[in-house]
Every structure is written in structure tokens, then in C-alpha cells.
N, CA, C and O atoms as a Tripos MOL2 file, in Angstrom:
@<TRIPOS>MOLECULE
protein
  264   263    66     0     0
PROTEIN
NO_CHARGES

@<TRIPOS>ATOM
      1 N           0.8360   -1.1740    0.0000 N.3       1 UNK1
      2 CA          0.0000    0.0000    0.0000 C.3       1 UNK1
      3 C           0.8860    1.2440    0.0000 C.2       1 UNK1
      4 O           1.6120    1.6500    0.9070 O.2       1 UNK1
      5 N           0.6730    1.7580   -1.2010 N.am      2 UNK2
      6 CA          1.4640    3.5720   -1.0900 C.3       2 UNK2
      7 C           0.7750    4.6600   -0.4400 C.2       2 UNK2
      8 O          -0.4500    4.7420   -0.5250 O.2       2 UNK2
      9 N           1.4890    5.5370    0.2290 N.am      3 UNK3
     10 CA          0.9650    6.6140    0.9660 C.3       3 UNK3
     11 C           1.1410    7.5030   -0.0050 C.2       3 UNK3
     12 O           2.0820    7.3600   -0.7850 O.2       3 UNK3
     13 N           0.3640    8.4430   -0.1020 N.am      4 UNK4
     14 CA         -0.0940    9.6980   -1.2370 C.3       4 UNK4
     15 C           0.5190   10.3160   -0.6560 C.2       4 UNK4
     16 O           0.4800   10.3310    0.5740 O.2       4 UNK4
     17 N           1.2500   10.9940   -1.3350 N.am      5 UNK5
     18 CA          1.6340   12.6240   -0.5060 C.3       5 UNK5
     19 C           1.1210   13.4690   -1.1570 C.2       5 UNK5
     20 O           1.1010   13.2480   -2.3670 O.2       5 UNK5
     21 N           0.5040   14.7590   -0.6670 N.am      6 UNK6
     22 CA         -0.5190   16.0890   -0.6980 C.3       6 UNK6
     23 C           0.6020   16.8690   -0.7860 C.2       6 UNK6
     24 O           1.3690   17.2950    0.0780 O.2       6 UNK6
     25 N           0.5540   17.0290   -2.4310 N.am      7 UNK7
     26 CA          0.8320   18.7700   -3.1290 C.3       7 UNK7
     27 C           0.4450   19.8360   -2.9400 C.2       7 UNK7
     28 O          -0.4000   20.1200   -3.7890 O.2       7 UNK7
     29 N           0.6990   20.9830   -1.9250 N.am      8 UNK8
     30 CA         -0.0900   22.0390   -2.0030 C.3       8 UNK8
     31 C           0.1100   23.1380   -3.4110 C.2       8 UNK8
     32 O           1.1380   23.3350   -4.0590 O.2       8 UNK8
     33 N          -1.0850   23.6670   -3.5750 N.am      9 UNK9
     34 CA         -0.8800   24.2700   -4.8790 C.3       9 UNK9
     35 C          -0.3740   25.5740   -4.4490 C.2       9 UNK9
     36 O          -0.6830   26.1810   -3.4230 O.2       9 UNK9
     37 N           0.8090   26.0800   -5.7750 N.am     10 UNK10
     38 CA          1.3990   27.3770   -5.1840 C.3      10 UNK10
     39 C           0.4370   28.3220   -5.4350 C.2      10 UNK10
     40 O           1.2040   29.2640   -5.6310 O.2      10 UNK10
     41 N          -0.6980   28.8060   -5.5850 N.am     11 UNK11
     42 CA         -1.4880   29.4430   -5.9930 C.3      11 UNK11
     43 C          -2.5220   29.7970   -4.3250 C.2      11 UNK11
     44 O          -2.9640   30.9170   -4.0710 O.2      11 UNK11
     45 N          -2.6830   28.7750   -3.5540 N.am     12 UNK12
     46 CA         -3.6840   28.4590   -2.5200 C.3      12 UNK12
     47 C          -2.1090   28.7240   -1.1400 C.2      12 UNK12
     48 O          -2.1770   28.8870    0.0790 O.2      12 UNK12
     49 N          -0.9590   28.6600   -2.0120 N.am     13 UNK13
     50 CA         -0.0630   28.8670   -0.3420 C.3      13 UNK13
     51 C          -0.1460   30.2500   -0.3550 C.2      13 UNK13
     52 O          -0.3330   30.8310    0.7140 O.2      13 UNK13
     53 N          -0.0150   31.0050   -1.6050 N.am     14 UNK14
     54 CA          0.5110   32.4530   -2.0080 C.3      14 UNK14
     55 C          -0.9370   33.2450   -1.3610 C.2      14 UNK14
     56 O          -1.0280   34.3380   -0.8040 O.2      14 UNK14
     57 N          -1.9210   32.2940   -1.6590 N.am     15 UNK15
     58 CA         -3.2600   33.2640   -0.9410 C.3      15 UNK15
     59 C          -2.7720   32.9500    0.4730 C.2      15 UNK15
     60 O          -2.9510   33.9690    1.1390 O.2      15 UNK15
     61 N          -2.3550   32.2020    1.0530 N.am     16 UNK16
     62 CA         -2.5590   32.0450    2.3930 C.3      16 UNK16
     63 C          -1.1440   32.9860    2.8750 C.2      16 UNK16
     64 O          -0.9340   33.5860    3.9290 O.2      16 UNK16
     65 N          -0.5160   32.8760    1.9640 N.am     17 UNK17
     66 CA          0.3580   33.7430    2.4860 C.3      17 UNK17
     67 C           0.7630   35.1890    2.2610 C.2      17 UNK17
     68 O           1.8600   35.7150    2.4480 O.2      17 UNK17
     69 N          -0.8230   35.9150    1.6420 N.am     18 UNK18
     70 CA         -1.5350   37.5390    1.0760 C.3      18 UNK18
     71 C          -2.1560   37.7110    2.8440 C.2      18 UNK18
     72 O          -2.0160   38.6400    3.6390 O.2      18 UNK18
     73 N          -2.9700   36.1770    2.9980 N.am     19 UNK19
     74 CA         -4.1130   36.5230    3.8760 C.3      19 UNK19
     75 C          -3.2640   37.1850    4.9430 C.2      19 UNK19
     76 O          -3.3530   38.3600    5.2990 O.2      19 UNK19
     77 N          -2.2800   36.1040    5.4850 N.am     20 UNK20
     78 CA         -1.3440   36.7430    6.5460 C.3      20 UNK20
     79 C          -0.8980   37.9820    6.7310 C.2      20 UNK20
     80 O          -0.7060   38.5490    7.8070 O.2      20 UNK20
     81 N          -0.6810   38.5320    5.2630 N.am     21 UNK21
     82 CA          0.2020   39.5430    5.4170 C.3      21 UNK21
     83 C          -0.8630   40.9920    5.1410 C.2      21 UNK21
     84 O          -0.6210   42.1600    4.8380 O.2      21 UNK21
     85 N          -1.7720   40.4370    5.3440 N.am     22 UNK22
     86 CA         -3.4920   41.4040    4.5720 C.3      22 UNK22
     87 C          -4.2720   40.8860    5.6640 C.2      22 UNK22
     88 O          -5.3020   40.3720    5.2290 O.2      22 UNK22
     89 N          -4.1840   40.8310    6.7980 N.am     23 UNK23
     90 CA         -5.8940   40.5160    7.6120 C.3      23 UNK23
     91 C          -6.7240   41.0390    7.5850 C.2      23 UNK23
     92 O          -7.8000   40.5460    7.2440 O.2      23 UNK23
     93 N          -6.5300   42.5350    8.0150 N.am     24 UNK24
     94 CA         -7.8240   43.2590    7.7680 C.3      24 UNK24
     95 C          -8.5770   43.4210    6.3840 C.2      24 UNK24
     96 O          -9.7760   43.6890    6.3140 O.2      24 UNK24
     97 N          -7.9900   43.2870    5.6080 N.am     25 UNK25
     98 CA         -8.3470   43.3710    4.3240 C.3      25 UNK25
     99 C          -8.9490   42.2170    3.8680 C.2      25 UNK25
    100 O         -10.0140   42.1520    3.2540 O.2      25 UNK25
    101 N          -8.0120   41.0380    4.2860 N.am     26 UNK26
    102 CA         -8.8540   40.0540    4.3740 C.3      26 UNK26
    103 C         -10.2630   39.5180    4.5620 C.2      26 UNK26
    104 O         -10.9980   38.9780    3.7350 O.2      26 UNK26
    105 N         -10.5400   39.8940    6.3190 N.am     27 UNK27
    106 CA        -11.9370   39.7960    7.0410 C.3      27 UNK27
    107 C         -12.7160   40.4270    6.1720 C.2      27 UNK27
    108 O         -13.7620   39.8720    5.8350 O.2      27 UNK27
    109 N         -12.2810   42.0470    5.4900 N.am     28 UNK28
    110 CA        -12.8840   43.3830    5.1910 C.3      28 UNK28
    111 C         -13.4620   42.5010    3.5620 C.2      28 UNK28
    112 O         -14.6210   42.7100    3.2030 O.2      28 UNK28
    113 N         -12.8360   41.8550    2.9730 N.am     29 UNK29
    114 CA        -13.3360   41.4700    1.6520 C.3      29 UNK29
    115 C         -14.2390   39.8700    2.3480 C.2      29 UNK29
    116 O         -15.3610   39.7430    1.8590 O.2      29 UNK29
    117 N         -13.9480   39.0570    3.0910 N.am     30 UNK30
    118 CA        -15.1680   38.1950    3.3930 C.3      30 UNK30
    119 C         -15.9010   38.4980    3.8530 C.2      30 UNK30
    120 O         -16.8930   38.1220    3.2290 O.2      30 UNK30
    121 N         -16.2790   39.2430    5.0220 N.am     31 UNK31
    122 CA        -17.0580   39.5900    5.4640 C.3      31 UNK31
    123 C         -18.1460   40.4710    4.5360 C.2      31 UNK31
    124 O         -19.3530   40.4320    4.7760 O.2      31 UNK31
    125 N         -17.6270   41.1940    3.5480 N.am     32 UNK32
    126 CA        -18.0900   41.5450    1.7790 C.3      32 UNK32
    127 C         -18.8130   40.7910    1.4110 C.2      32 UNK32
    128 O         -20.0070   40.8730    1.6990 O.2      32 UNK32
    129 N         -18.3280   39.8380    0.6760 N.am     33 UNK33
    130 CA        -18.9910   38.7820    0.1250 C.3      33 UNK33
    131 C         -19.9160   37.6230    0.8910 C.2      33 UNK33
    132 O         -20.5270   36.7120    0.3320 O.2      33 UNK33
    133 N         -19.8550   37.8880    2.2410 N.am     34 UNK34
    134 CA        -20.7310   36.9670    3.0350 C.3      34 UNK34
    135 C         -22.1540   37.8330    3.3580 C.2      34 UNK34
    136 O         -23.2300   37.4240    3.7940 O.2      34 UNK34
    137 N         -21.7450   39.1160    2.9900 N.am     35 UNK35
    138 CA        -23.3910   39.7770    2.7250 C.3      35 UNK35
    139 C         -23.4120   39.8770    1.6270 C.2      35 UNK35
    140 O         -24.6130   39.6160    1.5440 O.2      35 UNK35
    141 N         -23.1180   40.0420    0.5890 N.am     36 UNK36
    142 CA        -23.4480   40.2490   -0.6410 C.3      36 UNK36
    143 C         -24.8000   38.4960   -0.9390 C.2      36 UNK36
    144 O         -25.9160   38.3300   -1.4320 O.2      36 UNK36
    145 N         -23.6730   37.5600   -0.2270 N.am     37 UNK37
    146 CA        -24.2530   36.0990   -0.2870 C.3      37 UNK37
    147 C         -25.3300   36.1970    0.1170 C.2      37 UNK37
    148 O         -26.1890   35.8120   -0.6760 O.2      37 UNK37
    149 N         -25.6830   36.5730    1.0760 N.am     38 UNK38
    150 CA        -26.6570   36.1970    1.7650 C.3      38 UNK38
    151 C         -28.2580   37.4220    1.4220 C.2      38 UNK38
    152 O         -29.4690   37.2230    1.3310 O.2      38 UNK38
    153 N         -27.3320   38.6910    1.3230 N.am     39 UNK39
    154 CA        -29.0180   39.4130    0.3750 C.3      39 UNK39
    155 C         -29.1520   38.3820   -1.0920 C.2      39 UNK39
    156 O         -30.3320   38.1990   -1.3920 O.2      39 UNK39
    157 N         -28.2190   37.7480   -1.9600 N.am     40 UNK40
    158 CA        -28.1940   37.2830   -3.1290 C.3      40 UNK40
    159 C         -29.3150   35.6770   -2.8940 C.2      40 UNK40
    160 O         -30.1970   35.2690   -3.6490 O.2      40 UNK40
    161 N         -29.0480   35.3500   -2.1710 N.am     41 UNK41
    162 CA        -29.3210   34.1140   -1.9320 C.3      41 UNK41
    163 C         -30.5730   33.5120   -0.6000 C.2      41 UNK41
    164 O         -31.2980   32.5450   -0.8320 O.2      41 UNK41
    165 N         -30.6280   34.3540    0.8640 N.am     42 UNK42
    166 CA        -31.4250   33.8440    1.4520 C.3      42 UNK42
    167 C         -32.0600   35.1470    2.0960 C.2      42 UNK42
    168 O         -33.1120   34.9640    2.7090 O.2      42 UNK42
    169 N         -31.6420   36.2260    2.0480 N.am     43 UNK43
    170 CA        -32.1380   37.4090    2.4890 C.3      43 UNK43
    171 C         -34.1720   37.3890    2.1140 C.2      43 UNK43
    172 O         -34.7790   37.2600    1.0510 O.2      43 UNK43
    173 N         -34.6680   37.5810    3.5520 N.am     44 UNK44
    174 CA        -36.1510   37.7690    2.7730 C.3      44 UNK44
    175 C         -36.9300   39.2590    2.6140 C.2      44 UNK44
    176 O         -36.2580   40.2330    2.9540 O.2      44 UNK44
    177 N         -37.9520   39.4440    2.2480 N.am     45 UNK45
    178 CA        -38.1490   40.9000    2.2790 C.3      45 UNK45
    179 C         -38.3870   41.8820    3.6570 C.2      45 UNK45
    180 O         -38.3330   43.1090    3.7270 O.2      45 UNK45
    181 N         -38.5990   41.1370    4.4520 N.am     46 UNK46
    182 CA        -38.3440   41.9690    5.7220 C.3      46 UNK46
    183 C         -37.0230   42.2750    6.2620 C.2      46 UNK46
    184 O         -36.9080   43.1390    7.1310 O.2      46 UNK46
    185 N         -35.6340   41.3860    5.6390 N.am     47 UNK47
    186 CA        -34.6300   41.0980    5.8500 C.3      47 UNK47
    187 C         -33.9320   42.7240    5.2060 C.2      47 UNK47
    188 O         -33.2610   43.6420    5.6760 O.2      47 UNK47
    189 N         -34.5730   42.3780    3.8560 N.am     48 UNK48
    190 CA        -33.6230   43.4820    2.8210 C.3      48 UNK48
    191 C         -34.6330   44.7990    3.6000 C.2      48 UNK48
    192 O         -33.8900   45.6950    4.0010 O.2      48 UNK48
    193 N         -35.3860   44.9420    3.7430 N.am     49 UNK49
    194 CA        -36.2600   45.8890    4.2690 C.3      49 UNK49
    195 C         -35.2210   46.7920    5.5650 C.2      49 UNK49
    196 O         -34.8190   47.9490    5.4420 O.2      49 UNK49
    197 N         -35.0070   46.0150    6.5740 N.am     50 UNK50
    198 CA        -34.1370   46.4900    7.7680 C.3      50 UNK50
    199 C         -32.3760   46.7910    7.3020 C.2      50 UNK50
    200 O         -31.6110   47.6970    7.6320 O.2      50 UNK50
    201 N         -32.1990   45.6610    6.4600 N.am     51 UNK51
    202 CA        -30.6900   46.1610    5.4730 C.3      51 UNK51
    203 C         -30.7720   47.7530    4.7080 C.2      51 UNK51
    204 O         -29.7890   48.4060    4.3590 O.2      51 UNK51
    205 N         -31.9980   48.0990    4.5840 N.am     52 UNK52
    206 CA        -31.9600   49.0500    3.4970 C.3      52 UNK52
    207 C         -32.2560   50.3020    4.3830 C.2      52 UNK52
    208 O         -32.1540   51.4550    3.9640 O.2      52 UNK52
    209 N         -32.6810   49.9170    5.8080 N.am     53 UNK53
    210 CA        -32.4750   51.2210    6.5960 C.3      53 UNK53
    211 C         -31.1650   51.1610    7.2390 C.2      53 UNK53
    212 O         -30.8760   52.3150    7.5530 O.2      53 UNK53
    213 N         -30.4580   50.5430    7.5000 N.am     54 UNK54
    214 CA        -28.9630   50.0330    7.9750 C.3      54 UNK54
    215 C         -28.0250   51.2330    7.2640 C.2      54 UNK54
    216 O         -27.3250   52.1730    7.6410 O.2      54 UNK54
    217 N         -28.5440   50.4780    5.7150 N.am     55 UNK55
    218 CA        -27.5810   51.1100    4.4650 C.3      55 UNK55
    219 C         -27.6050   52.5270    4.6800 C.2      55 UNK55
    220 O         -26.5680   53.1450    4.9220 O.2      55 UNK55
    221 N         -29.1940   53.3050    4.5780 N.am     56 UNK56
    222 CA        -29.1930   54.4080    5.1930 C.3      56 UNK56
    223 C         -28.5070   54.9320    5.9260 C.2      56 UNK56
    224 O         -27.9220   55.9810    5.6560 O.2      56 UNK56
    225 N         -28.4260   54.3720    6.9360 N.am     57 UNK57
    226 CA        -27.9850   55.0530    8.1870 C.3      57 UNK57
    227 C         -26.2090   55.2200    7.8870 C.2      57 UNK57
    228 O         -25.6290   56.2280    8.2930 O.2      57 UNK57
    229 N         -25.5450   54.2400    7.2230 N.am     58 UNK58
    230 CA        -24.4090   53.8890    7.1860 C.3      58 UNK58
    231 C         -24.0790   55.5360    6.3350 C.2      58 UNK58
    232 O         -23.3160   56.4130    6.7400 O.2      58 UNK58
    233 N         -24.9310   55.5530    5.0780 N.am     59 UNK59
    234 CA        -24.5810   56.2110    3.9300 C.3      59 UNK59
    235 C         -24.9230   57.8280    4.6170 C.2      59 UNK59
    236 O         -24.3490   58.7910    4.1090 O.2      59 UNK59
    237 N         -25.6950   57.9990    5.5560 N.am     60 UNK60
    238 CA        -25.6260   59.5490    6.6740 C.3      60 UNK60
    239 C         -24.6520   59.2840    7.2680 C.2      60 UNK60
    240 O         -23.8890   60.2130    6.9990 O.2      60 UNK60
    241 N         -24.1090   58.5560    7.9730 N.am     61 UNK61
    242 CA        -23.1280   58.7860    8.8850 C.3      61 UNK61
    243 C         -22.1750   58.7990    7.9500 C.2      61 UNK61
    244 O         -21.6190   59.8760    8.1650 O.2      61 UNK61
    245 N         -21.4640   58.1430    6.7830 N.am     62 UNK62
    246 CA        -20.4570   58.4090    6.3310 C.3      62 UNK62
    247 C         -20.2810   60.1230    5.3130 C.2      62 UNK62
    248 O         -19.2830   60.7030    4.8860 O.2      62 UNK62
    249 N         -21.1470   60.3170    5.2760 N.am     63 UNK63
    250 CA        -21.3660   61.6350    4.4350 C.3      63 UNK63
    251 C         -21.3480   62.7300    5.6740 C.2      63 UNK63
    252 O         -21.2570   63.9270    5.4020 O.2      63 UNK63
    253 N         -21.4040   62.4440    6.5430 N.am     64 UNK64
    254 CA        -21.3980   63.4750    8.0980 C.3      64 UNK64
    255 C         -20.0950   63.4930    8.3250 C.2      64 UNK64
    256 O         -19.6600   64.2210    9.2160 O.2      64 UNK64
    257 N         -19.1840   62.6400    7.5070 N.am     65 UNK65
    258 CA        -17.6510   62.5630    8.0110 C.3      65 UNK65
    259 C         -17.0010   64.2280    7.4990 C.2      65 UNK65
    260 O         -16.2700   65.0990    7.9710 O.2      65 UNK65
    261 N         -17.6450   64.0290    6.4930 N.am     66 UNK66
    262 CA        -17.0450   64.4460    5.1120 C.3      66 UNK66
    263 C         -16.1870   65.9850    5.5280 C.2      66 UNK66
    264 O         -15.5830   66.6100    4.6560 O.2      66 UNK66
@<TRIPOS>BOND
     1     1     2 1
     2     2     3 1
     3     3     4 2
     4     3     5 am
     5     5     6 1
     6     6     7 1
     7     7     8 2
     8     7     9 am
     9     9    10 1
    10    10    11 1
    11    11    12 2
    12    11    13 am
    13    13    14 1
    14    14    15 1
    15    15    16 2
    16    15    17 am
    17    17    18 1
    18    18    19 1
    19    19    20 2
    20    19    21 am
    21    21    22 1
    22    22    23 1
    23    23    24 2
    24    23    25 am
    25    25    26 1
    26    26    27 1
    27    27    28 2
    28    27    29 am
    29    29    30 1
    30    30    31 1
    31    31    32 2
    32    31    33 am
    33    33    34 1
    34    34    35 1
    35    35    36 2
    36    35    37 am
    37    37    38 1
    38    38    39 1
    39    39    40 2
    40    39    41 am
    41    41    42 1
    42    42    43 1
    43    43    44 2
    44    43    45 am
    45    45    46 1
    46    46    47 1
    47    47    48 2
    48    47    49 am
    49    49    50 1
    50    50    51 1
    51    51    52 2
    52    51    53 am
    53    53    54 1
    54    54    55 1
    55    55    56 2
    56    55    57 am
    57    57    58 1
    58    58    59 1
    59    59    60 2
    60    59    61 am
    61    61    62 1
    62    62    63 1
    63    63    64 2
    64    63    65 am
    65    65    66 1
    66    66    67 1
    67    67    68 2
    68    67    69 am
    69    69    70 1
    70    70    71 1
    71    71    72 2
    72    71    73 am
    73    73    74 1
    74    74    75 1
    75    75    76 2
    76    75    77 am
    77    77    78 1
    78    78    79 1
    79    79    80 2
    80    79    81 am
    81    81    82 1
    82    82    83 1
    83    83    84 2
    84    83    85 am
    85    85    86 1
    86    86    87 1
    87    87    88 2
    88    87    89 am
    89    89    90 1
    90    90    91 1
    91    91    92 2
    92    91    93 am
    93    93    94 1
    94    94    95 1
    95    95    96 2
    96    95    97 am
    97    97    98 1
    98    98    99 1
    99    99   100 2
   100    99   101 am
   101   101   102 1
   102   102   103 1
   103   103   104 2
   104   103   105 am
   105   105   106 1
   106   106   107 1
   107   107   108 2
   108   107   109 am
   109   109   110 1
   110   110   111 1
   111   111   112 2
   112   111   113 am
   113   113   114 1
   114   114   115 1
   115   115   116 2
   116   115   117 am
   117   117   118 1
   118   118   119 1
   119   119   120 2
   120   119   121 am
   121   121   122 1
   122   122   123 1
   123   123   124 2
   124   123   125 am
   125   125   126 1
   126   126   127 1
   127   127   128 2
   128   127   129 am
   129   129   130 1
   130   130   131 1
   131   131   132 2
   132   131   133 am
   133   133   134 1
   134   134   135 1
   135   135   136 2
   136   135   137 am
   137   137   138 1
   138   138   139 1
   139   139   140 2
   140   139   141 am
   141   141   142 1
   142   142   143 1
   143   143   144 2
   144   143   145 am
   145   145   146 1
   146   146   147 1
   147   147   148 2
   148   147   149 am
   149   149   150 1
   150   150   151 1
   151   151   152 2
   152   151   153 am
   153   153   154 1
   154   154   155 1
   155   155   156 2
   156   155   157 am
   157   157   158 1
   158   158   159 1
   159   159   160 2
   160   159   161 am
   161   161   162 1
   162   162   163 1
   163   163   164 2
   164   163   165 am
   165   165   166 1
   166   166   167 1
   167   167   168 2
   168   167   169 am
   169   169   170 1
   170   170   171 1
   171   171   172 2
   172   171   173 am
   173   173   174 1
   174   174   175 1
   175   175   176 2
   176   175   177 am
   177   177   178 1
   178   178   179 1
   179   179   180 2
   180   179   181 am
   181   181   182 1
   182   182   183 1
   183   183   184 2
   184   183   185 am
   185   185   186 1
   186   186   187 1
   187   187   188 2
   188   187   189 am
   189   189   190 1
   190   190   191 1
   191   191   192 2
   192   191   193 am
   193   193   194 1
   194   194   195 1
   195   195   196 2
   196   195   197 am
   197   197   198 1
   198   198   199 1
   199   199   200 2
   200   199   201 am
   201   201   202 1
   202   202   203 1
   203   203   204 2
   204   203   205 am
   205   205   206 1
   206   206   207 1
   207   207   208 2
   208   207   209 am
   209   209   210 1
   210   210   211 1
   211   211   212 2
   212   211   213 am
   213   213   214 1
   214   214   215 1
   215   215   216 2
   216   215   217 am
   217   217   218 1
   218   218   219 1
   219   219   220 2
   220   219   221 am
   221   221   222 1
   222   222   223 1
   223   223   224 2
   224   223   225 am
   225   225   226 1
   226   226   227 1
   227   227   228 2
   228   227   229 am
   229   229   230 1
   230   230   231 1
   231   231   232 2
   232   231   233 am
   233   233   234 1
   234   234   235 1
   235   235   236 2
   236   235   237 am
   237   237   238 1
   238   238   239 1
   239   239   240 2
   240   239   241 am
   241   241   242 1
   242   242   243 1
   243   243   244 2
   244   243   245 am
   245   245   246 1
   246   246   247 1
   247   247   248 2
   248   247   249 am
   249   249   250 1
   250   250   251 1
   251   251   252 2
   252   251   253 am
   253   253   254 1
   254   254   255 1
   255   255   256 2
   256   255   257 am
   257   257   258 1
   258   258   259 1
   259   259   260 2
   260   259   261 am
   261   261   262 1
   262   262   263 1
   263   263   264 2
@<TRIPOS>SUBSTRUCTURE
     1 UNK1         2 RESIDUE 1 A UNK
     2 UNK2         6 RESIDUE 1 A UNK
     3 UNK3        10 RESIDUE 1 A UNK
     4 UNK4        14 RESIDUE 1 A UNK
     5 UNK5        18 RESIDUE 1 A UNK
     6 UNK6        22 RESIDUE 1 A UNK
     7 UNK7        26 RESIDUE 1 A UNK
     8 UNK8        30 RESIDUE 1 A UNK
     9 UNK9        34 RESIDUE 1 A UNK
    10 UNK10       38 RESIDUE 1 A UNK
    11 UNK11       42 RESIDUE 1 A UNK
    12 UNK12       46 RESIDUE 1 A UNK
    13 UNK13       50 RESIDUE 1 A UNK
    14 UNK14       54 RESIDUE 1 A UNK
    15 UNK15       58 RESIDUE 1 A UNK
    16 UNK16       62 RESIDUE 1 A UNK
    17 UNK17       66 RESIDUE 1 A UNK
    18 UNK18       70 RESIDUE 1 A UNK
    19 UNK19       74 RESIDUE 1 A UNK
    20 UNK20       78 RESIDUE 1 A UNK
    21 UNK21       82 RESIDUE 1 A UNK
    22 UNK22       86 RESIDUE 1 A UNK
    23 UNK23       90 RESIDUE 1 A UNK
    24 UNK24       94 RESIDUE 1 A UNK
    25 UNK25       98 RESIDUE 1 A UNK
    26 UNK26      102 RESIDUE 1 A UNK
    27 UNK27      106 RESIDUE 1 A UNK
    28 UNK28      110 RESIDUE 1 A UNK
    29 UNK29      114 RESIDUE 1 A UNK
    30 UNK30      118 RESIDUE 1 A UNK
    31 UNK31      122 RESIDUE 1 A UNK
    32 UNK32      126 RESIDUE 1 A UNK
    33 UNK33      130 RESIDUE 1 A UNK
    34 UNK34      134 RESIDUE 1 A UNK
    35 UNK35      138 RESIDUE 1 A UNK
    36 UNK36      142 RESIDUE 1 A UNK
    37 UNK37      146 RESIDUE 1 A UNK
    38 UNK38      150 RESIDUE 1 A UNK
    39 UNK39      154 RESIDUE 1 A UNK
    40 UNK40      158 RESIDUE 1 A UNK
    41 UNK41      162 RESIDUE 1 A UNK
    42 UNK42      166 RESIDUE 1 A UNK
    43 UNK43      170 RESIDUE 1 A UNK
    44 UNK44      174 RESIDUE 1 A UNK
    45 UNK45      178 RESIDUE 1 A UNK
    46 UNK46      182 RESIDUE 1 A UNK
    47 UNK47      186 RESIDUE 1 A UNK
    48 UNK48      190 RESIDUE 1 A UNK
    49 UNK49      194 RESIDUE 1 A UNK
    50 UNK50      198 RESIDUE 1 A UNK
    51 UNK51      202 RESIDUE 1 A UNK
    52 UNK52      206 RESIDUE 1 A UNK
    53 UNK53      210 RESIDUE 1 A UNK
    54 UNK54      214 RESIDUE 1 A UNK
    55 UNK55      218 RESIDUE 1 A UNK
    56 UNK56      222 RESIDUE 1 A UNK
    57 UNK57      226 RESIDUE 1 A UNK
    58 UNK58      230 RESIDUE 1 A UNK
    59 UNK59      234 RESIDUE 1 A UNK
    60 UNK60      238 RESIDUE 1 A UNK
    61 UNK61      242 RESIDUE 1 A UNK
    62 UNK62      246 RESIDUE 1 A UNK
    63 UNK63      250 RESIDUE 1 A UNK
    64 UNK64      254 RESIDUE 1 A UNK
    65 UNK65      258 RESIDUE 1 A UNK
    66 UNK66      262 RESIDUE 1 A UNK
């Protein structure tokens, strides 16, 4: 019986080794796409309803920076 040995792909080390050197940016782009997912996919209309006063609120307070 041969034991397999596991190739990591240089493509999946080089991300892991962006993520390290990028965390916040990291979290900042999943945490992105884990709402984008979720209005795309399971969000219901009372859901997007309270998101869309959120958004509001986000889009006054960031314009109050200004």
C-alpha cells in the first residue's frame, strides 16, 4: 500500500500567504462577500427591508464625516 503525498498548490499557499500579510483586508473582503451572499441568496423581504435602513444610516453617517 502507497501513501499519497498532498501537493499544495502554489497558488492556494501564495493566498494564504496575502491573507497573513493582509488581515484586515482580508476579514474586510469576506465579510463583503458573506453579505453580498446572503441578500443574493437567502435574504427575505423583511430582511432586505431592515438592510436598506442600515444602508441608510451607514450612507448619513459616512457623508457626516465628510
Amino acid at each position: 500500500m502507497q501513501t499519497e503525498t498532498k501537493q499544495t498548490n502554489p497558488q492556494t499557499e501564495a493566498n494564504k500567504r496575502w491573507q497573513q500579510k493582509n488581515k484586515e483586508k482580508a476579514k474586510y473582503l469576506h465579510s463583503r462577500s458573506a453579505a453580498r451572499s446572503f441578500i443574493k441568496n437567502h435574504a427575505t423581504s423583511e430582511d432586505l427591508q431592515e438592510l436598506q435602513q442600515l444602508i441608510q444610516q451607514r450612507i448619513d453617517f459616512l457623508n457626516s464625516q465628510l
